[in-house]
mmCIF file of C-alpha atoms in Angstrom:
data_model
loop_
_atom_site.group_PDB
_atom_site.id
_atom_site.type_symbol
_atom_site.label_atom_id
_atom_site.label_comp_id
_atom_site.label_asym_id
_atom_site.label_seq_id
_atom_site.Cartn_x
_atom_site.Cartn_y
_atom_site.Cartn_z
ATOM 1 C CA MET D 235 -25.766 -36.227 48.633
ATOM 2 C CA GLU D 236 -27.071 -38.797 46.151
ATOM 3 C CA LYS D 237 -25.456 -39.005 42.727
ATOM 4 C CA LYS D 238 -28.762 -38.195 40.959
ATOM 5 C CA VAL D 239 -29.175 -35.049 43.037
ATOM 6 C CA LYS D 240 -25.600 -33.988 42.310
ATOM 7 C CA ILE D 241 -26.106 -34.531 38.584
ATOM 8 C CA GLY D 242 -29.375 -32.595 38.752
ATOM 9 C CA ILE D 243 -27.688 -29.626 40.449
ATOM 10 C CA ILE D 244 -24.841 -29.696 37.922
ATOM 11 C CA LEU D 245 -27.332 -29.747 35.036
ATOM 12 C CA ILE D 246 -29.294 -26.846 36.543
ATOM 13 C CA ILE D 247 -26.116 -24.794 36.984
ATOM 14 C CA ALA D 248 -24.937 -25.680 33.472
ATOM 15 C CA SER D 249 -28.336 -24.752 32.031
ATOM 16 C CA GLY D 250 -28.169 -21.453 33.891
ATOM 17 C CA PHE D 251 -24.821 -20.633 32.313
ATOM 18 C CA LEU D 252 -26.123 -21.575 28.855
ATOM 19 C CA ILE D 253 -29.236 -19.428 29.290
ATOM 20 C CA TYR D 254 -27.137 -16.537 30.606
ATOM 21 C CA GLY D 255 -24.745 -16.862 27.682
ATOM 22 C CA ALA D 256 -27.580 -16.942 25.155
ATOM 23 C CA ALA D 257 -29.320 -14.009 26.817
ATOM 24 C CA THR D 258 -26.113 -11.993 26.959
ATOM 25 C CA GLY D 259 -25.479 -12.701 23.289
ATOM 26 C CA SER D 260 -29.024 -11.637 22.442
ATOM 27 C CA LEU D 261 -28.677 -8.451 24.472
ATOM 28 C CA MET D 262 -25.356 -7.650 22.791
ATOM 29 C CA SER D 263 -26.857 -8.260 19.349
ATOM 30 C CA TYR D 264 -29.870 -6.113 20.236
ATOM 31 C CA ALA D 265 -27.592 -3.333 21.466
ATOM 32 C CA PHE D 266 -25.527 -3.569 18.279
ATOM 33 C CA ASP D 267 -28.647 -3.290 16.117
ATOM 34 C CA GLN D 268 -29.575 -0.016 17.861
ATOM 35 C CA ILE D 269 -26.224 1.711 17.322
ATOM 36 C CA ASN D 270 -25.847 4.251 14.533
ATOM 37 C CA TYR D 271 -22.357 4.681 13.123
ATOM 38 C CA ASN D 272 -20.856 7.103 10.651
ATOM 39 C CA TYR D 273 -17.182 6.841 9.725
ATOM 40 C CA THR D 274 -15.407 9.100 7.235
ATOM 41 C CA GLY D 275 -11.831 8.765 6.057
ATOM 42 C CA PHE D 276 -9.530 9.092 3.084
ATOM 43 C CA ALA D 277 -8.956 6.381 0.480
ATOM 44 C CA SER D 278 -5.933 6.327 -1.799
ATOM 45 C CA ILE D 279 -4.542 4.378 -4.729
ATOM 46 C CA PRO D 280 -0.730 4.581 -4.870
ATOM 47 C CA ASN D 281 0.969 5.351 -8.185
ATOM 48 C CA ASN D 282 2.077 2.469 -10.377
ATOM 49 C CA THR D 283 5.278 4.107 -11.615
ATOM 50 C CA GLN D 284 8.087 6.095 -10.025
ATOM 51 C CA ASN D 285 7.022 9.347 -11.681
ATOM 52 C CA GLY D 286 3.283 8.693 -11.579
ATOM 53 C CA GLY D 287 0.757 10.293 -9.285
ATOM 54 C CA SER D 288 -1.642 8.736 -6.839
ATOM 55 C CA LEU D 289 -5.398 9.121 -6.597
ATOM 56 C CA GLY D 290 -7.331 9.758 -3.440
ATOM 57 C CA GLY D 291 -10.581 11.001 -2.020
ATOM 58 C CA PRO D 292 -13.053 10.751 0.851
ATOM 59 C CA TYR D 293 -14.987 7.637 1.754
ATOM 60 C CA ASN D 294 -17.842 7.160 4.168
ATOM 61 C CA ILE D 295 -19.309 4.137 5.917
ATOM 62 C CA ASN D 296 -22.578 4.686 7.713
ATOM 63 C CA GLY D 297 -25.372 2.535 8.975
ATOM 64 C CA LYS D 298 -27.288 1.140 11.890
ATOM 65 C CA GLY D 299 -26.511 -2.276 13.301
ATOM 66 C CA GLN D 300 -26.199 -4.883 10.576
ATOM 67 C CA ASN D 301 -27.118 -2.642 7.627
ATOM 68 C CA PHE D 302 -24.621 -0.211 6.164
ATOM 69 C CA LYS D 303 -23.898 2.026 3.177
ATOM 70 C CA PHE D 304 -20.512 2.814 1.679
ATOM 71 C CA THR D 305 -19.418 5.601 -0.673
ATOM 72 C CA VAL D 306 -16.029 6.595 -2.072
ATOM 73 C CA ALA D 307 -15.114 9.335 -4.540
ATOM 74 C CA LEU D 308 -11.556 9.598 -5.876
ATOM 75 C CA LYS D 309 -11.023 13.223 -6.834
ATOM 76 C CA GLY D 310 -9.925 13.612 -10.442
ATOM 77 C CA ALA D 311 -10.214 9.914 -11.273
ATOM 78 C CA GLU D 312 -12.949 10.718 -13.794
ATOM 79 C CA ASN D 313 -10.293 12.509 -15.862
ATOM 80 C CA PHE D 314 -8.309 9.310 -16.314
ATOM 81 C CA GLU D 315 -11.047 6.689 -16.539
ATOM 82 C CA ASP D 316 -13.610 5.795 -19.171
ATOM 83 C CA PRO D 317 -17.000 7.301 -18.164
ATOM 84 C CA LEU D 318 -18.441 3.796 -18.380
ATOM 85 C CA CYS D 319 -16.062 2.737 -15.602
ATOM 86 C CA TYR D 320 -15.915 5.781 -13.334
ATOM 87 C CA THR D 321 -17.590 9.181 -12.942
ATOM 88 C CA LYS D 322 -17.192 11.958 -10.381
ATOM 89 C CA ASP D 323 -20.154 10.513 -8.471
ATOM 90 C CA GLY D 324 -17.854 7.704 -7.351
ATOM 91 C CA LEU D 325 -18.787 4.293 -6.034
ATOM 92 C CA THR D 326 -21.751 3.471 -3.823
ATOM 93 C CA ALA D 327 -22.548 0.241 -2.023
ATOM 94 C CA ASP D 328 -25.201 -1.248 0.240
ATOM 95 C CA GLY D 329 -24.316 -4.097 2.526
ATOM 96 C CA LYS D 330 -25.426 -6.254 5.399
ATOM 97 C CA ILE D 331 -23.569 -8.031 8.167
ATOM 98 C CA ASP D 332 -25.113 -11.506 8.012
ATOM 99 C CA THR D 333 -23.575 -12.971 11.165
ATOM 100 C CA VAL D 334 -21.785 -11.112 13.936
ATOM 101 C CA ASN D 335 -20.309 -12.181 17.256
ATOM 102 C CA VAL D 336 -20.917 -8.948 19.124
ATOM 103 C CA ASN D 337 -19.103 -8.530 22.431
ATOM 104 C CA LEU D 338 -18.667 -5.759 24.960
ATOM 105 C CA ASN D 339 -15.515 -4.547 23.199
ATOM 106 C CA THR D 340 -17.528 -4.150 19.982
ATOM 107 C CA ILE D 341 -20.169 -2.029 21.696
ATOM 108 C CA MET D 342 -17.607 0.126 23.496
ATOM 109 C CA ALA D 343 -15.585 0.700 20.315
ATOM 110 C CA LEU D 344 -18.681 1.815 18.400
ATOM 111 C CA LEU D 345 -19.855 4.066 21.226
ATOM 112 C CA ASN D 346 -16.386 5.632 21.236
ATOM 113 C CA ARG D 347 -16.640 6.055 17.452
ATOM 114 C CA ASP D 348 -13.645 3.770 16.933
ATOM 115 C CA PHE D 349 -15.102 2.021 13.898
ATOM 116 C CA LYS D 350 -11.729 0.633 12.801
ATOM 117 C CA LYS D 351 -11.203 -1.167 16.112
ATOM 118 C CA ALA D 352 -14.747 -2.536 16.122
ATOM 119 C CA MET D 353 -14.287 -3.763 12.567
ATOM 120 C CA PHE D 354 -11.194 -5.837 13.349
ATOM 121 C CA ILE D 355 -12.041 -7.229 16.805
ATOM 122 C CA THR D 356 -15.499 -8.527 15.923
ATOM 123 C CA PRO D 357 -15.895 -11.912 14.162
ATOM 124 C CA LEU D 358 -18.438 -11.444 11.385
ATOM 125 C CA THR D 359 -19.543 -12.319 7.871
ATOM 126 C CA GLY D 360 -21.413 -10.169 5.380
ATOM 127 C CA HIS D 361 -22.169 -9.265 1.800
ATOM 128 C CA PHE D 362 -22.593 -6.132 -0.319
ATOM 129 C CA ASN D 363 -23.839 -4.849 -3.672
ATOM 130 C CA MET D 364 -22.111 -1.932 -5.367
ATOM 131 C CA SER D 365 -22.381 0.282 -8.424
ATOM 132 C CA CYS D 366 -20.304 2.904 -10.184
ATOM 133 C CA ALA D 367 -20.881 4.567 -13.560
ATOM 134 C CA ALA D 368 -22.172 1.820 -15.898
ATOM 135 C CA TRP D 369 -21.183 -1.222 -13.852
ATOM 136 C CA THR D 370 -22.618 -3.175 -10.950
ATOM 137 C CA GLY D 371 -21.013 -5.674 -8.649
ATOM 138 C CA TYR D 372 -21.279 -7.727 -5.513
ATOM 139 C CA GLY D 373 -19.102 -9.449 -2.964
ATOM 140 C CA ASN D 374 -18.793 -10.896 0.502
ATOM 141 C CA PHE D 375 -16.402 -10.761 3.429
ATOM 142 C CA SER D 376 -15.610 -12.570 6.677
ATOM 143 C CA ASN D 377 -13.537 -11.878 9.762
ATOM 144 C CA ASN D 378 -12.544 -14.630 12.191
ATOM 145 C CA GLY D 379 -10.687 -12.229 14.466
ATOM 146 C CA THR D 380 -7.353 -12.977 12.796
ATOM 147 C CA ASN D 381 -7.916 -12.825 9.040
ATOM 148 C CA PHE D 382 -10.333 -10.521 7.226
ATOM 149 C CA PRO D 383 -10.654 -11.694 3.579
ATOM 150 C CA GLY D 384 -13.362 -11.355 0.959
ATOM 151 C CA ASN D 385 -14.121 -11.677 -2.734
ATOM 152 C CA PHE D 386 -15.916 -9.656 -5.379
ATOM 153 C CA LYS D 387 -17.309 -9.749 -8.914
ATOM 154 C CA ILE D 388 -17.968 -6.719 -11.126
ATOM 155 C CA ASP D 389 -19.972 -6.774 -14.359
ATOM 156 C CA GLY D 390 -19.127 -3.786 -16.530
ATOM 157 C CA ALA D 391 -20.387 -2.522 -19.855
ATOM 158 C CA VAL D 392 -17.030 -3.275 -21.477
ATOM 159 C CA THR D 393 -14.955 -5.067 -18.846
ATOM 160 C CA ASP D 394 -15.574 -7.574 -16.047
ATOM 161 C CA TRP D 395 -13.480 -7.950 -12.883
ATOM 162 C CA GLU D 396 -13.353 -10.630 -10.216
ATOM 163 C CA GLY D 397 -10.998 -11.519 -7.421
ATOM 164 C CA THR D 398 -10.187 -11.458 -3.743
ATOM 165 C CA PHE D 399 -9.248 -8.841 -1.175
ATOM 166 C CA LYS D 400 -7.970 -8.792 2.379
ATOM 167 C CA PHE D 401 -8.242 -6.062 5.008
ATOM 168 C CA VAL D 402 -5.118 -5.555 7.136
ATOM 169 C CA SER D 403 -4.755 -3.014 9.941
ATOM 170 C CA GLN D 404 -1.593 -0.922 9.523
ATOM 171 C CA GLY D 405 -1.336 1.728 12.217
ATOM 172 C CA ASN D 406 -3.856 4.463 11.482
ATOM 173 C CA LYS D 407 -4.579 3.025 8.038
ATOM 174 C CA ILE D 408 -6.373 0.003 6.638
ATOM 175 C CA ALA D 409 -4.558 -1.691 3.768
ATOM 176 C CA ILE D 410 -6.663 -3.581 1.240
ATOM 177 C CA PHE D 411 -4.569 -6.186 -0.558
ATOM 178 C CA THR D 412 -6.265 -7.262 -3.785
ATOM 179 C CA ASN D 413 -5.640 -10.060 -6.245
ATOM 180 C CA TYR D 414 -7.959 -9.987 -9.241
ATOM 181 C CA ILE D 415 -8.410 -10.518 -12.957
ATOM 182 C CA TRP D 416 -10.150 -8.478 -15.631
ATOM 183 C CA TYR D 417 -11.281 -9.419 -19.115
ATOM 184 C CA PRO D 418 -13.665 -8.265 -21.881
ATOM 185 C CA HIS D 419 -17.270 -8.288 -20.678
ATOM 186 C CA GLY D 420 -18.758 -11.775 -20.793
ATOM 187 C CA GLN D 421 -15.653 -13.282 -22.388
ATOM 188 C CA LYS D 422 -13.840 -14.936 -19.507
ATOM 189 C CA GLU D 423 -13.519 -18.223 -21.372
ATOM 190 C CA ASN D 424 -12.434 -16.806 -24.731
ATOM 191 C CA GLY D 425 -11.083 -13.325 -24.019
ATOM 192 C CA THR D 426 -7.658 -12.165 -22.871
ATOM 193 C CA ILE D 427 -7.352 -12.322 -19.083
ATOM 194 C CA HIS D 428 -5.233 -9.751 -17.250
ATOM 195 C CA TYR D 429 -3.906 -10.470 -13.745
ATOM 196 C CA VAL D 430 -3.494 -7.704 -11.159
ATOM 197 C CA ASN D 431 -2.107 -7.470 -7.623
ATOM 198 C CA LYS D 432 -2.692 -4.062 -6.072
ATOM 199 C CA THR D 433 -2.888 -2.456 -2.641
ATOM 200 C CA TYR D 434 -5.334 0.297 -1.693
ATOM 201 C CA TYR D 435 -5.395 2.286 1.537
ATOM 202 C CA MET D 436 -8.140 3.671 3.750
#
Protein backbone atom coordinates (compact mmCIF):
# COMPACT_ATOMS: atom_id res chain seq x y z
CA MET A 1 0.00 0.00 0.00
CA GLU A 2 1.39 3.40 -0.98
CA LYS A 3 2.38 5.82 1.76
CA LYS A 4 -0.14 8.45 0.54
CA VAL A 5 -2.96 5.92 0.72
CA LYS A 6 -1.92 4.85 4.21
CA ILE A 7 -1.81 8.47 5.37
CA GLY A 8 -5.21 9.07 3.78
CA ILE A 9 -6.75 6.10 5.61
CA ILE A 10 -5.19 7.22 8.90
CA LEU A 11 -6.57 10.74 8.42
CA ILE A 12 -10.04 9.39 7.60
CA ILE A 13 -10.02 7.18 10.71
CA ALA A 14 -8.70 10.04 12.85
CA SER A 15 -11.36 12.39 11.46
CA GLY A 16 -14.00 9.78 12.24
CA PHE A 17 -12.89 9.62 15.86
CA LEU A 18 -12.89 13.42 16.12
CA ILE A 19 -16.37 13.67 14.61
CA TYR A 20 -17.62 10.89 16.89
CA GLY A 21 -16.11 12.60 19.91
CA ALA A 22 -17.64 15.96 18.99
CA ALA A 23 -21.01 14.37 18.28
CA THR A 24 -20.95 12.43 21.53
CA GLY A 25 -20.09 15.59 23.43
CA SER A 26 -22.93 17.43 21.72
CA LEU A 27 -25.37 14.64 22.49
CA MET A 28 -24.26 14.58 26.14
CA SER A 29 -24.64 18.36 26.39
CA TYR A 30 -28.07 18.17 24.74
CA ALA A 31 -29.13 15.42 27.14
CA PHE A 32 -27.87 17.47 30.09
CA ASP A 33 -29.85 20.52 28.95
CA GLN A 34 -33.07 18.45 28.96
CA ILE A 35 -32.70 17.12 32.52
CA ASN A 36 -34.68 18.72 35.33
CA TYR A 37 -33.17 18.46 38.79
CA ASN A 38 -34.43 19.37 42.23
CA TYR A 39 -32.23 18.81 45.27
CA THR A 40 -33.21 19.67 48.84
CA GLY A 41 -31.00 19.39 51.90
CA PHE A 42 -30.08 21.00 55.19
CA ALA A 43 -27.55 23.81 55.59
CA SER A 44 -25.91 24.64 58.90
CA ILE A 45 -23.58 27.20 60.42
CA PRO A 46 -21.67 25.77 63.41
CA ASN A 47 -21.46 27.80 66.62
CA ASN A 48 -18.49 30.08 67.14
CA THR A 49 -18.14 29.45 70.88
CA GLN A 50 -18.25 26.41 73.13
CA ASN A 51 -21.59 27.38 74.66
CA GLY A 52 -23.07 28.94 71.54
CA GLY A 53 -25.74 27.48 69.31
CA SER A 54 -25.69 26.70 65.63
CA LEU A 55 -28.06 27.86 62.91
CA GLY A 56 -29.58 25.67 60.26
CA GLY A 57 -32.37 25.36 57.76
CA PRO A 58 -33.44 23.89 54.43
CA TYR A 59 -31.87 24.71 51.10
CA ASN A 60 -32.97 23.86 47.60
CA ILE A 61 -31.20 23.73 44.26
CA ASN A 62 -33.41 23.29 41.23
CA GLY A 63 -33.10 23.88 37.55
CA LYS A 64 -32.91 22.46 34.07
CA GLY A 65 -29.60 21.87 32.36
CA GLN A 66 -27.30 24.86 32.68
CA ASN A 67 -29.74 27.18 34.47
CA PHE A 68 -30.44 26.81 38.16
CA LYS A 69 -31.99 28.53 41.18
CA PHE A 70 -30.84 28.29 44.78
CA THR A 71 -32.62 29.15 48.03
CA VAL A 72 -31.64 28.77 51.68
CA ALA A 73 -33.49 29.82 54.83
CA LEU A 74 -31.80 29.52 58.23
CA LYS A 75 -34.57 29.14 60.79
CA GLY A 76 -34.37 31.77 63.52
CA ALA A 77 -31.44 33.63 61.96
CA GLU A 78 -33.66 36.69 61.53
CA ASN A 79 -33.76 36.97 65.33
CA PHE A 80 -30.00 37.47 65.51
CA GLU A 81 -29.30 39.47 62.36
CA ASP A 82 -30.00 43.03 61.31
CA PRO A 83 -33.09 43.07 59.02
CA LEU A 84 -30.94 44.79 56.41
CA CYS A 85 -28.70 41.71 56.34
CA TYR A 86 -31.13 38.83 56.79
CA THR A 87 -34.88 38.20 56.96
CA LYS A 88 -36.94 35.03 57.33
CA ASP A 89 -37.30 34.92 53.53
CA GLY A 90 -33.67 33.81 53.38
CA LEU A 91 -31.29 33.97 50.46
CA THR A 92 -32.17 33.42 46.81
CA ALA A 93 -29.86 33.05 43.84
CA ASP A 94 -30.02 32.52 40.09
CA GLY A 95 -27.10 30.96 38.31
CA LYS A 96 -25.83 29.47 35.09
CA ILE A 97 -23.28 26.80 34.31
CA ASP A 98 -21.21 28.51 31.61
CA THR A 99 -19.08 25.55 30.54
CA VAL A 100 -19.60 21.90 31.41
CA ASN A 101 -17.83 18.71 30.41
CA VAL A 102 -20.84 16.41 30.58
CA ASN A 103 -20.13 12.68 30.53
CA LEU A 104 -22.16 9.53 30.94
CA ASN A 105 -21.50 9.50 34.69
CA THR A 106 -22.99 13.00 34.93
CA ILE A 107 -26.17 11.95 33.15
CA MET A 108 -26.55 8.76 35.19
CA ALA A 109 -25.99 10.60 38.49
CA LEU A 110 -28.66 13.18 37.64
CA LEU A 111 -31.12 10.54 36.47
CA ASN A 112 -30.54 8.74 39.77
CA ARG A 113 -31.12 12.04 41.59
CA ASP A 114 -27.58 11.95 42.99
CA PHE A 115 -26.97 15.67 42.55
CA LYS A 116 -23.99 15.69 44.92
CA LYS A 117 -22.13 13.08 42.87
CA ALA A 118 -22.91 14.84 39.60
CA MET A 119 -21.70 18.12 41.07
CA PHE A 120 -18.26 16.79 42.02
CA ILE A 121 -17.49 14.48 39.07
CA THR A 122 -18.30 16.97 36.33
CA PRO A 123 -15.72 19.61 35.29
CA LEU A 124 -17.55 22.92 34.96
CA THR A 125 -17.49 26.67 35.42
CA GLY A 126 -20.37 29.00 36.24
CA HIS A 127 -21.61 32.18 37.82
CA PHE A 128 -24.51 33.34 40.00
CA ASN A 129 -26.34 36.41 41.29
CA MET A 130 -27.87 36.41 44.75
CA SER A 131 -29.94 38.59 47.06
CA CYS A 132 -31.04 38.59 50.68
CA ALA A 133 -32.82 41.31 52.65
CA ALA A 134 -31.27 44.63 51.53
CA TRP A 135 -28.14 43.29 49.85
CA THR A 136 -27.22 41.85 46.47
CA GLY A 137 -24.20 39.90 45.38
CA TYR A 138 -22.56 37.82 42.72
CA GLY A 139 -19.88 35.20 42.30
CA ASN A 140 -18.43 32.44 40.18
CA PHE A 141 -17.18 28.90 40.61
CA SER A 142 -15.17 26.24 38.79
CA ASN A 143 -14.55 22.53 39.16
CA ASN A 144 -11.66 20.77 37.44
CA GLY A 145 -12.61 17.38 38.85
CA THR A 146 -10.20 17.75 41.77
CA ASN A 147 -10.71 21.22 43.23
CA PHE A 148 -13.99 23.12 43.40
CA PRO A 149 -13.26 26.77 44.36
CA GLY A 150 -15.08 30.04 43.77
CA ASN A 151 -15.29 33.66 44.83
CA PHE A 152 -18.02 36.13 45.72
CA LYS A 153 -18.78 39.80 46.34
CA ILE A 154 -21.72 41.16 48.34
CA ASP A 155 -22.83 44.80 48.38
CA GLY A 156 -24.92 45.54 51.45
CA ALA A 157 -26.74 48.60 52.71
CA VAL A 158 -24.31 48.91 55.62
CA THR A 159 -21.62 46.29 55.06
CA ASP A 160 -19.80 44.77 52.07
CA TRP A 161 -18.28 41.28 51.93
CA GLU A 162 -15.91 39.63 49.48
CA GLY A 163 -13.82 36.50 49.47
CA THR A 164 -13.36 32.94 48.33
CA PHE A 165 -14.99 29.60 49.02
CA LYS A 166 -14.26 25.96 48.28
CA PHE A 167 -16.64 23.01 48.10
CA VAL A 168 -15.32 19.78 49.63
CA SER A 169 -17.19 16.47 49.75
CA GLN A 170 -17.23 15.01 53.27
CA GLY A 171 -19.26 11.82 53.41
CA ASN A 172 -22.94 12.69 53.18
CA LYS A 173 -22.20 16.40 53.63
CA ILE A 174 -20.67 19.16 51.55
CA ALA A 175 -18.32 21.44 53.48
CA ILE A 176 -17.94 25.00 52.25
CA PHE A 177 -14.65 26.48 53.44
CA THR A 178 -14.74 30.27 53.23
CA ASN A 179 -12.10 32.96 53.56
CA TYR A 180 -13.49 36.48 53.31
CA ILE A 181 -13.37 40.06 54.52
CA TRP A 182 -16.08 42.52 55.47
CA TYR A 183 -15.98 46.28 55.86
CA PRO A 184 -18.30 49.33 55.97
CA HIS A 185 -20.22 49.69 52.71
CA GLY A 186 -18.11 51.35 50.02
CA GLN A 187 -15.19 51.94 52.38
CA LYS A 188 -12.76 49.16 51.56
CA GLU A 189 -9.87 51.58 51.16
CA ASN A 190 -10.53 53.71 54.24
CA GLY A 191 -12.70 51.59 56.53
CA THR A 192 -11.78 48.92 59.06
CA ILE A 193 -11.41 45.52 57.39
CA HIS A 194 -12.37 42.36 59.29
CA TYR A 195 -10.97 38.97 58.25
CA VAL A 196 -13.01 35.78 58.61
CA ASN A 197 -12.38 32.06 58.05
CA LYS A 198 -15.52 29.99 58.47
CA THR A 199 -16.91 26.61 57.44
CA TYR A 200 -20.52 25.98 56.46
CA TYR A 201 -22.16 22.62 55.80
CA MET A 202 -24.77 21.38 53.35
